[in-house]
């Protein structure tokens, strides 16, 4: 019976071994501006923090909805954080943050997310008490439509991957340990 117990434990461990490389992926922990955020003031920078220290090969860039790249600095890496600063204020609209990071196992993760700048529009004419419906409608519709469409799309990265695998592995080990304990206890009780 001890052989059966050892075989069962070996089978459980065999199932856990293929999941181990996924734990080495470097996942995004925090983003500023946040994923799918609509900000009222154009950010001065984009800053991403990961779970592990970043290698020098990490890449970060921001593009606008039309595919152009706003004026931005080279990415700066500091420990587990990478950032770019904008040399000119961002205009209203949707922006995509693209990043590429390698984990401890060398696996590259390429992902992206979007945020929207929807600040008040400055005008050179004096402001009136009530804006005309024809001028307000296009701006609000153009700003709201990308945000609604973005909420319906799936997330672009796998930031829960390592934690989900770790939790599943611990759960399987706990169940295997409990089964082994019950099995051994019954065997001892039957032998007495």
Short mmCIF file of N, CA, C and O in Angstrom, two decimals, residues 25-28 48 50 52-62 75 77 80-84 97-103 106-113 156-158:
data_model
loop_
_atom_site.label_atom_id
_atom_site.label_comp_id
_atom_site.label_asym_id
_atom_site.label_seq_id
_atom_site.Cartn_x
_atom_site.Cartn_y
_atom_site.Cartn_z
N UNK A 25 7.42 33.79 -15.40
CA UNK A 25 7.03 34.92 -16.24
C UNK A 25 6.90 36.17 -15.39
O UNK A 25 6.40 36.13 -14.28
N UNK A 26 7.39 37.27 -15.91
CA UNK A 26 7.36 38.53 -15.19
C UNK A 26 6.04 39.25 -15.52
O UNK A 26 5.85 39.73 -16.62
N UNK A 27 5.15 39.32 -14.56
CA UNK A 27 3.81 39.88 -14.78
C UNK A 27 3.74 41.35 -14.38
O UNK A 27 4.44 41.80 -13.48
N UNK A 28 2.87 42.08 -15.06
CA UNK A 28 2.61 43.48 -14.76
C UNK A 28 1.85 43.58 -13.45
O UNK A 28 0.81 42.96 -13.28
N UNK A 48 5.19 51.62 -15.63
CA UNK A 48 4.76 50.25 -15.41
C UNK A 48 5.65 49.61 -14.35
O UNK A 48 6.87 49.74 -14.41
N UNK A 50 6.51 45.88 -12.52
CA UNK A 50 6.37 44.44 -12.68
C UNK A 50 6.70 43.73 -11.38
O UNK A 50 7.15 44.35 -10.41
N UNK A 52 9.04 41.39 -10.95
CA UNK A 52 10.46 41.10 -10.84
C UNK A 52 11.28 42.24 -11.43
O UNK A 52 10.78 43.05 -12.20
N UNK A 53 12.57 42.25 -11.09
CA UNK A 53 13.50 43.22 -11.67
C UNK A 53 13.52 43.04 -13.19
O UNK A 53 13.52 41.92 -13.68
N UNK A 54 13.53 44.15 -13.90
CA UNK A 54 13.46 44.12 -15.36
C UNK A 54 14.84 44.01 -15.99
O UNK A 54 15.78 44.70 -15.58
N UNK A 55 14.96 43.18 -17.04
CA UNK A 55 16.23 43.13 -17.77
C UNK A 55 16.34 44.36 -18.68
O UNK A 55 15.34 45.03 -18.98
N UNK A 56 17.54 44.65 -19.15
CA UNK A 56 17.76 45.80 -20.03
C UNK A 56 17.04 45.68 -21.36
O UNK A 56 16.83 46.67 -22.05
N UNK A 57 16.63 44.46 -21.74
CA UNK A 57 15.95 44.25 -23.02
C UNK A 57 14.47 44.63 -22.99
O UNK A 57 13.79 44.56 -24.01
N UNK A 58 13.95 45.07 -21.84
CA UNK A 58 12.54 45.44 -21.71
C UNK A 58 12.24 46.64 -22.60
O UNK A 58 13.02 47.59 -22.67
N UNK A 59 11.09 46.60 -23.28
CA UNK A 59 10.70 47.68 -24.19
C UNK A 59 9.36 48.28 -23.75
O UNK A 59 8.51 47.58 -23.22
N UNK A 60 9.21 49.57 -23.99
CA UNK A 60 7.97 50.29 -23.68
C UNK A 60 7.80 51.42 -24.68
O UNK A 60 8.74 52.17 -24.93
N UNK A 61 6.60 51.54 -25.25
CA UNK A 61 6.29 52.66 -26.15
C UNK A 61 4.81 52.96 -26.07
O UNK A 61 4.01 52.11 -25.69
N UNK A 62 4.47 54.18 -26.43
CA UNK A 62 3.08 54.62 -26.43
C UNK A 62 2.76 55.13 -27.83
O UNK A 62 3.54 55.89 -28.42
N UNK A 75 12.83 54.72 -22.93
CA UNK A 75 12.39 54.06 -21.69
C UNK A 75 13.49 54.06 -20.63
O UNK A 75 14.66 53.86 -20.95
N UNK A 77 14.62 52.29 -17.04
CA UNK A 77 14.38 51.12 -16.19
C UNK A 77 15.03 51.37 -14.84
O UNK A 77 16.19 51.77 -14.76
N UNK A 80 12.21 47.10 -10.89
CA UNK A 80 11.06 46.43 -11.49
C UNK A 80 10.14 47.42 -12.21
O UNK A 80 9.04 47.07 -12.60
N UNK A 81 10.61 48.67 -12.39
CA UNK A 81 9.78 49.73 -12.98
C UNK A 81 10.41 50.22 -14.28
O UNK A 81 11.63 50.39 -14.37
N UNK A 82 9.56 50.48 -15.27
CA UNK A 82 9.99 51.09 -16.53
C UNK A 82 9.04 52.24 -16.82
O UNK A 82 7.84 52.16 -16.51
N UNK A 83 9.58 53.33 -17.38
CA UNK A 83 8.73 54.49 -17.66
C UNK A 83 9.22 55.24 -18.89
O UNK A 83 10.39 55.14 -19.26
N UNK A 84 8.30 55.96 -19.51
CA UNK A 84 8.63 56.93 -20.55
C UNK A 84 7.93 58.23 -20.17
O UNK A 84 6.84 58.22 -19.61
N UNK A 97 -0.47 51.55 -24.87
CA UNK A 97 0.82 51.31 -24.22
C UNK A 97 1.25 49.91 -24.63
O UNK A 97 0.56 48.93 -24.36
N UNK A 98 2.39 49.82 -25.32
CA UNK A 98 2.94 48.54 -25.77
C UNK A 98 4.18 48.23 -24.96
O UNK A 98 5.04 49.10 -24.80
N UNK A 99 4.28 46.99 -24.45
CA UNK A 99 5.48 46.62 -23.71
C UNK A 99 5.88 45.19 -24.00
O UNK A 99 5.07 44.36 -24.41
N UNK A 100 7.17 44.93 -23.81
CA UNK A 100 7.74 43.60 -24.01
C UNK A 100 8.72 43.38 -22.87
O UNK A 100 9.61 44.20 -22.64
N UNK A 101 8.55 42.28 -22.14
CA UNK A 101 9.39 42.00 -20.99
C UNK A 101 9.73 40.51 -20.96
O UNK A 101 8.92 39.68 -21.35
N UNK A 102 10.95 40.19 -20.53
CA UNK A 102 11.38 38.80 -20.42
C UNK A 102 11.34 38.38 -18.96
O UNK A 102 11.68 39.14 -18.06
N UNK A 103 10.93 37.13 -18.73
CA UNK A 103 10.92 36.56 -17.39
C UNK A 103 12.24 35.89 -17.09
O UNK A 103 13.16 35.87 -17.92
N UNK A 106 13.47 33.45 -19.59
CA UNK A 106 13.76 33.96 -20.93
C UNK A 106 12.52 34.12 -21.80
O UNK A 106 12.61 34.62 -22.91
N UNK A 107 11.36 33.69 -21.32
CA UNK A 107 10.11 33.80 -22.09
C UNK A 107 9.73 35.27 -22.25
O UNK A 107 9.65 36.00 -21.27
N UNK A 108 9.50 35.70 -23.49
CA UNK A 108 9.10 37.08 -23.76
C UNK A 108 7.58 37.21 -23.66
O UNK A 108 6.84 36.39 -24.20
N UNK A 109 7.14 38.22 -22.96
CA UNK A 109 5.73 38.55 -22.89
C UNK A 109 5.53 39.88 -23.59
O UNK A 109 6.11 40.89 -23.18
N UNK A 110 4.75 39.86 -24.66
CA UNK A 110 4.39 41.09 -25.38
C UNK A 110 2.93 41.36 -25.08
O UNK A 110 2.10 40.48 -25.27
N UNK A 111 2.65 42.54 -24.61
CA UNK A 111 1.26 42.88 -24.29
C UNK A 111 1.04 44.38 -24.49
O UNK A 111 1.99 45.14 -24.71
N UNK A 112 -0.22 44.78 -24.41
CA UNK A 112 -0.57 46.19 -24.54
C UNK A 112 -1.87 46.45 -23.82
O UNK A 112 -2.60 45.51 -23.50
N UNK A 113 -2.11 47.70 -23.56
CA UNK A 113 -3.40 48.12 -23.02
C UNK A 113 -3.65 49.55 -23.49
O UNK A 113 -2.76 50.21 -24.01
N UNK A 156 -5.21 42.19 -22.55
CA UNK A 156 -4.16 41.79 -23.49
C UNK A 156 -3.01 41.06 -22.83
O UNK A 156 -2.17 40.53 -23.51
N UNK A 157 -2.92 41.03 -21.52
CA UNK A 157 -1.80 40.35 -20.91
C UNK A 157 -2.26 39.28 -19.94
O UNK A 157 -3.43 39.16 -19.62
N UNK A 158 -1.32 38.48 -19.47
CA UNK A 158 -1.63 37.36 -18.60
C UNK A 158 -1.07 37.61 -17.21
O UNK A 158 -0.32 36.81 -16.69
#
